[in-house]
Amino acid sequence: SSELTQDPAVSVALGQTVRITCQGDSLRSYYASWYQQKPGQAPVLVIYGKNNRPSGIPDRFSGSSSGNTASLTITGAQAEDEADYYCNSRDSSGNPWVFGGGTKLTVL
Amino acid sequence: EVQLVESGGGLVQPGGSLRLSCAASGFTFSSYEMNWVRQAPGKGLEWVSYISSSGSTIYYADSVKGRFTISRDNAKNSLYLQMNSLRAEDTAVYYCARESAGYMDVWGKGTTVTVSS
């Protein structure tokens, strides 16, 4: 199966901008989706498609993609954005889905 | 309100079986593809299985192929995961997730499966 690679941990100062990246061959063919997961809670979809936010997701969250890399950008990070973030996409090798290993975001 | 509620988790011995259920409400269940995703303690998300809206197309991760069976009952708005020959490495929180045009937009709160003697 395909793989999606994420940095294990990223930190950002309160109010600053942070980019979380996801790399994988499947991203050359498929958009990534991004999920936020806080401790003890289920994942929540924050970005899907080219750059779409579900209802209720703040507009400080945005997505982009180039080549084999997808990015989730948080512009003006807030304390409540501290969480684990996972990317996923269709798996170009036959299975429907593949997830990245996750990035733990710390807001300082 | 669109909702998914998992049930059926618990403690089971290695080699045992469990059947997970996911009850859907607030949307037309029969129109959506569904997935099971799991998360081992302290680890990341792992896709487990997929089923099409009609149930005619099914996929499994290599790690569970031949041991787990996904199914659905559209008349009962329910998704299932039959888990046999359970191993310690199957210990995880199991989530059901609705699939919508290339992403998983609704998730349940999860049910915990612990495989231990």
PDB file of N, CA and C in Angstrom, chain B residues 41-112:
ATOM      1  N   PRO B  41      -3.593   2.242  21.105  1.00  0.00           N
ATOM      2  CA  PRO B  41      -3.220   3.184  22.170  1.00  0.00           C
ATOM      3  C   PRO B  41      -1.934   3.935  21.854  1.00  0.00           C
ATOM      4  N   GLY B  42      -2.015   5.266  21.872  1.00  0.00           N
ATOM      5  CA  GLY B  42      -0.847   6.100  21.623  1.00  0.00           C
ATOM      6  C   GLY B  42      -0.369   6.137  20.187  1.00  0.00           C
ATOM      7  N   LYS B  43      -1.137   5.539  19.280  1.00  0.00           N
ATOM      8  CA  LYS B  43      -0.717   5.463  17.880  1.00  0.00           C
ATOM      9  C   LYS B  43      -1.637   6.282  16.977  1.00  0.00           C
ATOM     10  N   GLY B  44      -1.342   6.255  15.687  1.00  0.00           N
ATOM     11  CA  GLY B  44      -2.113   7.015  14.723  1.00  0.00           C
ATOM     12  C   GLY B  44      -3.324   6.259  14.202  1.00  0.00           C
ATOM     13  N   LEU B  45      -4.015   6.897  13.277  1.00  0.00           N
ATOM     14  CA  LEU B  45      -5.207   6.296  12.675  1.00  0.00           C
ATOM     15  C   LEU B  45      -4.804   5.271  11.626  1.00  0.00           C
ATOM     16  N   GLU B  46      -5.529   4.164  11.601  1.00  0.00           N
ATOM     17  CA  GLU B  46      -5.304   3.106  10.616  1.00  0.00           C
ATOM     18  C   GLU B  46      -6.635   2.731   9.979  1.00  0.00           C
ATOM     19  N   TRP B  47      -6.723   2.871   8.660  1.00  0.00           N
ATOM     20  CA  TRP B  47      -7.919   2.426   7.955  1.00  0.00           C
ATOM     21  C   TRP B  47      -8.000   0.898   8.030  1.00  0.00           C
ATOM     22  N   VAL B  48      -9.206   0.386   8.301  1.00  0.00           N
ATOM     23  CA  VAL B  48      -9.411  -1.052   8.489  1.00  0.00           C
ATOM     24  C   VAL B  48     -10.213  -1.678   7.356  1.00  0.00           C
ATOM     25  N   SER B  49     -11.358  -1.067   7.019  1.00  0.00           N
ATOM     26  CA  SER B  49     -12.236  -1.703   6.041  1.00  0.00           C
ATOM     27  C   SER B  49     -13.193  -0.687   5.449  1.00  0.00           C
ATOM     28  N   TYR B  50     -13.643  -0.975   4.235  1.00  0.00           N
ATOM     29  CA  TYR B  50     -14.559  -0.124   3.464  1.00  0.00           C
ATOM     30  C   TYR B  50     -15.689  -0.976   2.912  1.00  0.00           C
ATOM     31  N   ILE B  51     -16.888  -0.376   2.845  1.00  0.00           N
ATOM     32  CA  ILE B  51     -18.006  -1.033   2.198  1.00  0.00           C
ATOM     33  C   ILE B  51     -18.779   0.004   1.399  1.00  0.00           C
ATOM     34  N   SER B  52     -19.161  -0.348   0.193  1.00  0.00           N
ATOM     35  CA  SER B  52     -19.926   0.557  -0.656  1.00  0.00           C
ATOM     36  C   SER B  52     -21.348   0.717  -0.130  1.00  0.00           C
ATOM     37  N   SER B  53     -22.072   1.649  -0.697  1.00  0.00           N
ATOM     38  CA  SER B  53     -23.410   1.956  -0.201  1.00  0.00           C
ATOM     39  C   SER B  53     -24.355   0.758  -0.305  1.00  0.00           C
ATOM     40  N   SER B  54     -24.199  -0.037  -1.331  1.00  0.00           N
ATOM     41  CA  SER B  54     -25.058  -1.217  -1.510  1.00  0.00           C
ATOM     42  C   SER B  54     -24.501  -2.454  -0.821  1.00  0.00           C
ATOM     43  N   GLY B  55     -23.234  -2.384  -0.424  1.00  0.00           N
ATOM     44  CA  GLY B  55     -22.578  -3.540   0.173  1.00  0.00           C
ATOM     45  C   GLY B  55     -21.914  -4.451  -0.831  1.00  0.00           C
ATOM     46  N   SER B  56     -21.942  -4.072  -2.089  1.00  0.00           N
ATOM     47  CA  SER B  56     -21.432  -4.975  -3.124  1.00  0.00           C
ATOM     48  C   SER B  56     -19.914  -4.916  -3.275  1.00  0.00           C
ATOM     49  N   THR B  57     -19.298  -3.841  -2.797  1.00  0.00           N
ATOM     50  CA  THR B  57     -17.842  -3.689  -2.900  1.00  0.00           C
ATOM     51  C   THR B  57     -17.264  -3.534  -1.505  1.00  0.00           C
ATOM     52  N   ILE B  58     -16.266  -4.345  -1.218  1.00  0.00           N
ATOM     53  CA  ILE B  58     -15.663  -4.387   0.114  1.00  0.00           C
ATOM     54  C   ILE B  58     -14.148  -4.452  -0.026  1.00  0.00           C
ATOM     55  N   TYR B  59     -13.467  -3.753   0.852  1.00  0.00           N
ATOM     56  CA  TYR B  59     -12.009  -3.812   0.922  1.00  0.00           C
ATOM     57  C   TYR B  59     -11.579  -3.958   2.380  1.00  0.00           C
ATOM     58  N   TYR B  60     -10.397  -4.556   2.549  1.00  0.00           N
ATOM     59  CA  TYR B  60      -9.817  -4.701   3.875  1.00  0.00           C
ATOM     60  C   TYR B  60      -8.342  -4.322   3.842  1.00  0.00           C
ATOM     61  N   ALA B  61      -7.868  -3.792   4.969  1.00  0.00           N
ATOM     62  CA  ALA B  61      -6.431  -3.621   5.133  1.00  0.00           C
ATOM     63  C   ALA B  61      -5.782  -5.000   5.226  1.00  0.00           C
ATOM     64  N   ASP B  62      -4.544  -5.085   4.770  1.00  0.00           N
ATOM     65  CA  ASP B  62      -3.838  -6.368   4.805  1.00  0.00           C
ATOM     66  C   ASP B  62      -3.767  -6.928   6.221  1.00  0.00           C
ATOM     67  N   SER B  63      -3.700  -6.046   7.208  1.00  0.00           N
ATOM     68  CA  SER B  63      -3.531  -6.473   8.601  1.00  0.00           C
ATOM     69  C   SER B  63      -4.740  -7.220   9.151  1.00  0.00           C
ATOM     70  N   VAL B  64      -5.904  -7.098   8.493  1.00  0.00           N
ATOM     71  CA  VAL B  64      -7.114  -7.751   9.012  1.00  0.00           C
ATOM     72  C   VAL B  64      -7.753  -8.691   7.994  1.00  0.00           C
ATOM     73  N   LYS B  65      -7.207  -8.713   6.798  1.00  0.00           N
ATOM     74  CA  LYS B  65      -7.791  -9.527   5.734  1.00  0.00           C
ATOM     75  C   LYS B  65      -7.834 -10.996   6.146  1.00  0.00           C
ATOM     76  N   GLY B  66      -8.995 -11.614   5.927  1.00  0.00           N
ATOM     77  CA  GLY B  66      -9.176 -13.015   6.281  1.00  0.00           C
ATOM     78  C   GLY B  66      -9.643 -13.238   7.705  1.00  0.00           C
ATOM     79  N   ARG B  67      -9.605 -12.191   8.527  1.00  0.00           N
ATOM     80  CA  ARG B  67     -10.043 -12.306   9.922  1.00  0.00           C
ATOM     81  C   ARG B  67     -11.265 -11.444  10.221  1.00  0.00           C
ATOM     82  N   PHE B  68     -11.371 -10.287   9.571  1.00  0.00           N
ATOM     83  CA  PHE B  68     -12.471  -9.359   9.820  1.00  0.00           C
ATOM     84  C   PHE B  68     -13.437  -9.390   8.628  1.00  0.00           C
ATOM     85  N   THR B  69     -14.720  -9.154   8.919  1.00  0.00           N
ATOM     86  CA  THR B  69     -15.741  -9.077   7.880  1.00  0.00           C
ATOM     87  C   THR B  69     -16.614  -7.862   8.118  1.00  0.00           C
ATOM     88  N   ILE B  70     -16.669  -6.995   7.133  1.00  0.00           N
ATOM     89  CA  ILE B  70     -17.529  -5.812   7.208  1.00  0.00           C
ATOM     90  C   ILE B  70     -18.857  -6.130   6.538  1.00  0.00           C
ATOM     91  N   SER B  71     -19.924  -5.577   7.069  1.00  0.00           N
ATOM     92  CA  SER B  71     -21.248  -5.756   6.455  1.00  0.00           C
ATOM     93  C   SER B  71     -22.123  -4.580   6.863  1.00  0.00           C
ATOM     94  N   ARG B  72     -23.268  -4.487   6.232  1.00  0.00           N
ATOM     95  CA  ARG B  72     -24.217  -3.422   6.558  1.00  0.00           C
ATOM     96  C   ARG B  72     -25.634  -3.911   6.357  1.00  0.00           C
ATOM     97  N   ASP B  73     -26.558  -3.293   7.077  1.00  0.00           N
ATOM     98  CA  ASP B  73     -27.987  -3.550   6.916  1.00  0.00           C
ATOM     99  C   ASP B  73     -28.637  -2.194   6.707  1.00  0.00           C
ATOM    100  N   ASN B  74     -28.907  -1.859   5.455  1.00  0.00           N
ATOM    101  CA  ASN B  74     -29.452  -0.532   5.160  1.00  0.00           C
ATOM    102  C   ASN B  74     -30.860  -0.359   5.715  1.00  0.00           C
ATOM    103  N   ALA B  75     -31.582  -1.435   5.871  1.00  0.00           N
ATOM    104  CA  ALA B  75     -32.934  -1.348   6.450  1.00  0.00           C
ATOM    105  C   ALA B  75     -32.867  -0.977   7.930  1.00  0.00           C
ATOM    106  N   LYS B  76     -31.761  -1.334   8.577  1.00  0.00           N
ATOM    107  CA  LYS B  76     -31.593  -1.038   9.998  1.00  0.00           C
ATOM    108  C   LYS B  76     -30.634   0.127  10.243  1.00  0.00           C
ATOM    109  N   ASN B  77     -30.173   0.766   9.154  1.00  0.00           N
ATOM    110  CA  ASN B  77     -29.227   1.885   9.273  1.00  0.00           C
ATOM    111  C   ASN B  77     -28.011   1.519  10.118  1.00  0.00           C
ATOM    112  N   SER B  78     -27.478   0.355   9.850  1.00  0.00           N
ATOM    113  CA  SER B  78     -26.392  -0.156  10.693  1.00  0.00           C
ATOM    114  C   SER B  78     -25.237  -0.717   9.887  1.00  0.00           C
ATOM    115  N   LEU B  79     -24.056  -0.507  10.422  1.00  0.00           N
ATOM    116  CA  LEU B  79     -22.808  -1.027   9.887  1.00  0.00           C
ATOM    117  C   LEU B  79     -22.223  -1.982  10.923  1.00  0.00           C
ATOM    118  N   TYR B  80     -21.546  -3.030  10.430  1.00  0.00           N
ATOM    119  CA  TYR B  80     -21.013  -4.034  11.354  1.00  0.00           C
ATOM    120  C   TYR B  80     -19.553  -4.366  11.012  1.00  0.00           C
ATOM    121  N   LEU B  81     -18.848  -4.863  12.011  1.00  0.00           N
ATOM    122  CA  LEU B  81     -17.509  -5.410  11.787  1.00  0.00           C
ATOM    123  C   LEU B  81     -17.378  -6.660  12.639  1.00  0.00           C
ATOM    124  N   GLN B  82     -17.379  -7.811  11.981  1.00  0.00           N
ATOM    125  CA  GLN B  82     -17.167  -9.076  12.661  1.00  0.00           C
ATOM    126  C   GLN B  82     -15.662  -9.323  12.732  1.00  0.00           C
ATOM    127  N   MET B  83     -15.155  -9.465  13.932  1.00  0.00           N
ATOM    128  CA  MET B  83     -13.714  -9.624  14.130  1.00  0.00           C
ATOM    129  C   MET B  83     -13.436 -10.992  14.730  1.00  0.00           C
ATOM    130  N   ASN B  84     -12.732 -11.830  13.990  1.00  0.00           N
ATOM    131  CA  ASN B  84     -12.383 -13.179  14.446  1.00  0.00           C
ATOM    132  C   ASN B  84     -10.869 -13.301  14.603  1.00  0.00           C
ATOM    133  N   SER B  85     -10.446 -14.352  15.288  1.00  0.00           N
ATOM    134  CA  SER B  85      -9.015 -14.629  15.472  1.00  0.00           C
ATOM    135  C   SER B  85      -8.272 -13.387  15.944  1.00  0.00           C
ATOM    136  N   LEU B  86      -8.822 -12.750  16.952  1.00  0.00           N
ATOM    137  CA  LEU B  86      -8.262 -11.484  17.421  1.00  0.00           C
ATOM    138  C   LEU B  86      -6.880 -11.669  18.030  1.00  0.00           C
ATOM    139  N   ARG B  87      -6.054 -10.657  17.816  1.00  0.00           N
ATOM    140  CA  ARG B  87      -4.673 -10.641  18.291  1.00  0.00           C
ATOM    141  C   ARG B  87      -4.457  -9.432  19.192  1.00  0.00           C
ATOM    142  N   ALA B  88      -3.402  -9.460  19.957  1.00  0.00           N
ATOM    143  CA  ALA B  88      -3.094  -8.328  20.834  1.00  0.00           C
ATOM    144  C   ALA B  88      -2.972  -7.032  20.034  1.00  0.00           C
ATOM    145  N   GLU B  89      -2.432  -7.137  18.842  1.00  0.00           N
ATOM    146  CA  GLU B  89      -2.231  -5.945  18.012  1.00  0.00           C
ATOM    147  C   GLU B  89      -3.527  -5.375  17.439  1.00  0.00           C
ATOM    148  N   ASP B  90      -4.636  -6.052  17.655  1.00  0.00           N
ATOM    149  CA  ASP B  90      -5.941  -5.511  17.248  1.00  0.00           C
ATOM    150  C   ASP B  90      -6.521  -4.601  18.336  1.00  0.00           C
ATOM    151  N   THR B  91      -5.864  -4.528  19.485  1.00  0.00           N
ATOM    152  CA  THR B  91      -6.313  -3.644  20.556  1.00  0.00           C
ATOM    153  C   THR B  91      -6.297  -2.199  20.074  1.00  0.00           C
ATOM    154  N   ALA B  92      -7.456  -1.545  20.147  1.00  0.00           N
ATOM    155  CA  ALA B  92      -7.579  -0.204  19.587  1.00  0.00           C
ATOM    156  C   ALA B  92      -8.968   0.349  19.876  1.00  0.00           C
ATOM    157  N   VAL B  93      -9.103   1.644  19.644  1.00  0.00           N
ATOM    158  CA  VAL B  93     -10.429   2.249  19.535  1.00  0.00           C
ATOM    159  C   VAL B  93     -10.840   2.119  18.076  1.00  0.00           C
ATOM    160  N   TYR B  94     -12.041   1.614  17.856  1.00  0.00           N
ATOM    161  CA  TYR B  94     -12.560   1.420  16.508  1.00  0.00           C
ATOM    162  C   TYR B  94     -13.631   2.473  16.230  1.00  0.00           C
ATOM    163  N   TYR B  95     -13.420   3.217  15.162  1.00  0.00           N
ATOM    164  CA  TYR B  95     -14.355   4.251  14.736  1.00  0.00           C
ATOM    165  C   TYR B  95     -15.047   3.822  13.438  1.00  0.00           C
ATOM    166  N   CYS B  96     -16.333   4.114  13.338  1.00  0.00           N
ATOM    167  CA  CYS B  96     -16.959   4.054  12.024  1.00  0.00           C
ATOM    168  C   CYS B  96     -17.002   5.473  11.473  1.00  0.00           C
ATOM    169  N   ALA B  97     -16.858   5.583  10.175  1.00  0.00           N
ATOM    170  CA  ALA B  97     -16.780   6.884   9.531  1.00  0.00           C
ATOM    171  C   ALA B  97     -17.546   6.876   8.224  1.00  0.00           C
ATOM    172  N   ARG B  98     -18.351   7.896   8.016  1.00  0.00           N
ATOM    173  CA  ARG B  98     -19.080   8.043   6.770  1.00  0.00           C
ATOM    174  C   ARG B  98     -18.161   8.633   5.712  1.00  0.00           C
ATOM    175  N   GLU B  99     -18.277   8.097   4.503  1.00  0.00           N
ATOM    176  CA  GLU B  99     -17.463   8.584   3.404  1.00  0.00           C
ATOM    177  C   GLU B  99     -18.342   9.410   2.477  1.00  0.00           C
ATOM    178  N   SER B 100     -17.805  10.563   2.069  1.00  0.00           N
ATOM    179  CA  SER B 100     -18.589  11.456   1.222  1.00  0.00           C
ATOM    180  C   SER B 100     -17.692  12.042   0.147  1.00  0.00           C
ATOM    181  N   ALA B 101     -17.772  11.515  -1.057  1.00  0.00           N
ATOM    182  CA  ALA B 101     -17.069  12.087  -2.211  1.00  0.00           C
ATOM    183  C   ALA B 101     -15.584  12.327  -1.960  1.00  0.00           C
ATOM    184  N   GLY B 102     -14.917  11.355  -1.375  1.00  0.00           N
ATOM    185  CA  GLY B 102     -13.469  11.459  -1.260  1.00  0.00           C
ATOM    186  C   GLY B 102     -12.938  11.897   0.079  1.00  0.00           C
ATOM    187  N   TYR B 103     -13.770  11.871   1.097  1.00  0.00           N
ATOM    188  CA  TYR B 103     -13.289  12.189   2.427  1.00  0.00           C
ATOM    189  C   TYR B 103     -14.249  11.583   3.444  1.00  0.00           C
ATOM    190  N   MET B 104     -13.796  11.496   4.684  1.00  0.00           N
ATOM    191  CA  MET B 104     -14.618  10.936   5.763  1.00  0.00           C
ATOM    192  C   MET B 104     -15.148  12.099   6.583  1.00  0.00           C
ATOM    193  N   ASP B 105     -16.426  12.393   6.405  1.00  0.00           N
ATOM    194  CA  ASP B 105     -16.938  13.634   6.957  1.00  0.00           C
ATOM    195  C   ASP B 105     -17.649  13.494   8.298  1.00  0.00           C
ATOM    196  N   VAL B 106     -18.055  12.302   8.664  1.00  0.00           N
ATOM    197  CA  VAL B 106     -18.729  12.085   9.947  1.00  0.00           C
ATOM    198  C   VAL B 106     -18.107  10.864  10.615  1.00  0.00           C
ATOM    199  N   TRP B 107     -17.754  11.020  11.888  1.00  0.00           N
ATOM    200  CA  TRP B 107     -17.130   9.951  12.656  1.00  0.00           C
ATOM    201  C   TRP B 107     -17.944   9.692  13.924  1.00  0.00           C
ATOM    202  N   GLY B 108     -17.974   8.452  14.336  1.00  0.00           N
ATOM    203  CA  GLY B 108     -18.530   8.142  15.645  1.00  0.00           C
ATOM    204  C   GLY B 108     -17.507   8.429  16.731  1.00  0.00           C
ATOM    205  N   LYS B 109     -17.918   8.233  17.977  1.00  0.00           N
ATOM    206  CA  LYS B 109     -17.023   8.478  19.106  1.00  0.00           C
ATOM    207  C   LYS B 109     -16.086   7.301  19.372  1.00  0.00           C
ATOM    208  N   GLY B 110     -16.387   6.159  18.766  1.00  0.00           N
ATOM    209  CA  GLY B 110     -15.507   5.011  18.880  1.00  0.00           C
ATOM    210  C   GLY B 110     -15.922   4.024  19.958  1.00  0.00           C
ATOM    211  N   THR B 111     -15.476   2.782  19.794  1.00  0.00           N
ATOM    212  CA  THR B 111     -15.673   1.745  20.792  1.00  0.00           C
ATOM    213  C   THR B 111     -14.336   1.042  20.997  1.00  0.00           C
ATOM    214  N   THR B 112     -14.027   0.722  22.244  1.00  0.00           N
ATOM    215  CA  THR B 112     -12.703   0.210  22.579  1.00  0.00           C
ATOM    216  C   THR B 112     -12.686  -1.315  22.589  1.00  0.00           C
TER     217      THR B 112
END
